[in-house]
Amino acid sequence: MYEVLPAIARKDVNGWMRGIQAFQECGFKRLEWELQPEICHDLRKAAVAAGASAVALSSMGPTMAVFAADTAHVAEALGRTLGTQVTLAEFSDVGVTLTIA
């Protein structure tokens, strides 16, 4: 929280991603990650190896949100990893655009 909220106020995307990544390592979210099947851990590693800045697990799991500067490269790498489905999304202050990759 101490990273995410100030980053939103500053419009600091890198700080926001660091905060999201930190959330994944503590409390219930850490336990949720530990309970996920191996495929989730493999996808997380593949995303980071492909250049993802942050990987967040949905509370409903095992859906993951992957944040990266080069989304096309990361999407391609994840699509090759065990044939996973990748959906690209762009966020702005006026809405969301989704593209099925």
Tab-separated table of C-alpha atoms in Angstrom:
chain	number	residue	atom	x	y	z
A	1	MET	CA	0.000	0.000	0.000
A	2	TYR	CA	2.825	2.380	0.826
A	3	GLU	CA	4.094	2.095	-2.744
A	4	VAL	CA	0.847	1.694	-4.732
A	5	LEU	CA	-1.187	4.646	-3.444
A	6	PRO	CA	1.549	7.296	-3.711
A	7	ALA	CA	2.467	5.952	-7.155
A	8	ILE	CA	-1.125	6.429	-8.304
A	9	ALA	CA	-1.104	10.004	-7.002
A	10	ARG	CA	2.241	10.684	-8.754
A	11	LYS	CA	1.187	8.814	-11.934
A	12	ASP	CA	4.344	6.732	-11.443
A	13	VAL	CA	3.792	3.483	-13.339
A	14	ASN	CA	7.101	1.931	-12.213
A	15	GLY	CA	6.353	2.598	-8.561
A	16	TRP	CA	2.855	1.187	-9.022
A	17	MET	CA	4.257	-2.022	-10.562
A	18	ARG	CA	6.791	-2.383	-7.736
A	19	GLY	CA	3.930	-2.040	-5.248
A	20	ILE	CA	1.770	-4.602	-7.068
A	21	GLN	CA	4.710	-7.015	-7.152
A	22	ALA	CA	5.314	-6.451	-3.416
A	23	PHE	CA	1.646	-7.271	-2.706
A	24	GLN	CA	2.198	-10.677	-4.287
A	25	GLU	CA	4.862	-11.542	-1.719
A	26	CYS	CA	2.988	-10.918	1.518
A	27	GLY	CA	0.047	-12.113	3.582
A	28	PHE	CA	-2.816	-14.026	2.008
A	29	LYS	CA	-1.575	-13.296	-1.518
A	30	ARG	CA	1.682	-15.126	-0.768
A	31	LEU	CA	-0.342	-18.089	0.498
A	32	GLU	CA	-2.538	-17.987	-2.621
A	33	TRP	CA	0.587	-18.208	-4.779
A	34	GLU	CA	1.875	-21.145	-2.733
A	35	LEU	CA	-1.402	-23.020	-3.302
A	36	GLN	CA	-1.387	-22.602	-7.094
A	37	PRO	CA	-0.489	-25.508	-9.393
A	38	GLU	CA	2.994	-25.678	-10.898
A	39	ILE	CA	1.752	-24.263	-14.237
A	40	CYS	CA	1.084	-20.915	-12.531
A	41	HIS	CA	4.619	-20.782	-11.174
A	42	ASP	CA	6.011	-21.732	-14.603
A	43	LEU	CA	3.990	-18.955	-16.261
A	44	ARG	CA	5.141	-16.433	-13.672
A	45	LYS	CA	8.779	-17.373	-14.290
A	46	ALA	CA	8.272	-17.232	-18.068
A	47	ALA	CA	6.660	-13.787	-17.833
A	48	VAL	CA	9.506	-12.383	-15.742
A	49	ALA	CA	12.109	-14.000	-18.026
A	50	ALA	CA	10.374	-12.381	-21.036
A	51	GLY	CA	10.566	-8.930	-19.444
A	52	ALA	CA	7.450	-8.540	-17.301
A	53	SER	CA	7.750	-5.845	-14.653
A	54	ALA	CA	5.087	-7.358	-12.392
A	55	VAL	CA	2.926	-10.494	-12.272
A	56	ALA	CA	-0.216	-10.441	-10.142
A	57	LEU	CA	-2.448	-13.376	-9.268
A	58	SER	CA	-6.179	-12.771	-9.387
A	59	SER	CA	-7.995	-13.351	-6.128
A	60	MET	CA	-10.072	-15.880	-8.019
A	61	GLY	CA	-6.898	-17.579	-9.376
A	62	PRO	CA	-5.340	-18.935	-11.396
A	63	THR	CA	-5.877	-15.904	-13.660
A	64	MET	CA	-2.798	-13.686	-13.723
A	65	ALA	CA	-2.245	-10.089	-14.754
A	66	VAL	CA	1.154	-9.469	-16.298
A	67	PHE	CA	2.484	-5.918	-16.619
A	68	ALA	CA	5.230	-5.210	-19.162
A	69	ALA	CA	6.551	-2.446	-21.388
A	70	ASP	CA	6.824	-4.802	-24.391
A	71	THR	CA	3.485	-6.578	-24.087
A	72	ALA	CA	3.690	-8.254	-27.500
A	73	HIS	CA	6.978	-9.968	-26.622
A	74	VAL	CA	5.720	-11.172	-23.244
A	75	ALA	CA	2.396	-12.318	-24.754
A	76	GLU	CA	4.251	-14.329	-27.397
A	77	ALA	CA	6.510	-15.944	-24.790
A	78	LEU	CA	3.539	-16.857	-22.599
A	79	GLY	CA	1.580	-18.209	-25.558
A	80	ARG	CA	4.477	-20.577	-26.266
A	81	THR	CA	4.586	-21.683	-22.616
A	82	LEU	CA	2.282	-24.691	-22.430
A	83	GLY	CA	-0.091	-23.192	-25.023
A	84	THR	CA	-1.684	-20.692	-22.644
A	85	GLN	CA	-4.350	-18.166	-23.676
A	86	VAL	CA	-3.176	-14.566	-23.523
A	87	THR	CA	-5.420	-11.481	-23.564
A	88	LEU	CA	-3.759	-8.101	-24.058
A	89	ALA	CA	-5.307	-5.069	-22.374
A	90	GLU	CA	-4.505	-1.378	-22.436
A	91	PHE	CA	-5.636	0.790	-19.547
A	92	SER	CA	-6.236	4.525	-19.519
A	93	ASP	CA	-8.116	6.999	-17.392
A	94	VAL	CA	-11.145	6.744	-19.694
A	95	GLY	CA	-11.571	3.003	-20.099
A	96	VAL	CA	-10.053	-0.312	-21.103
A	97	THR	CA	-9.284	-1.795	-24.531
A	98	LEU	CA	-9.004	-5.589	-24.771
A	99	THR	CA	-7.337	-7.530	-27.586
A	100	ILE	CA	-7.351	-11.329	-27.780
A	101	ALA	CA	-3.854	-12.453	-28.827
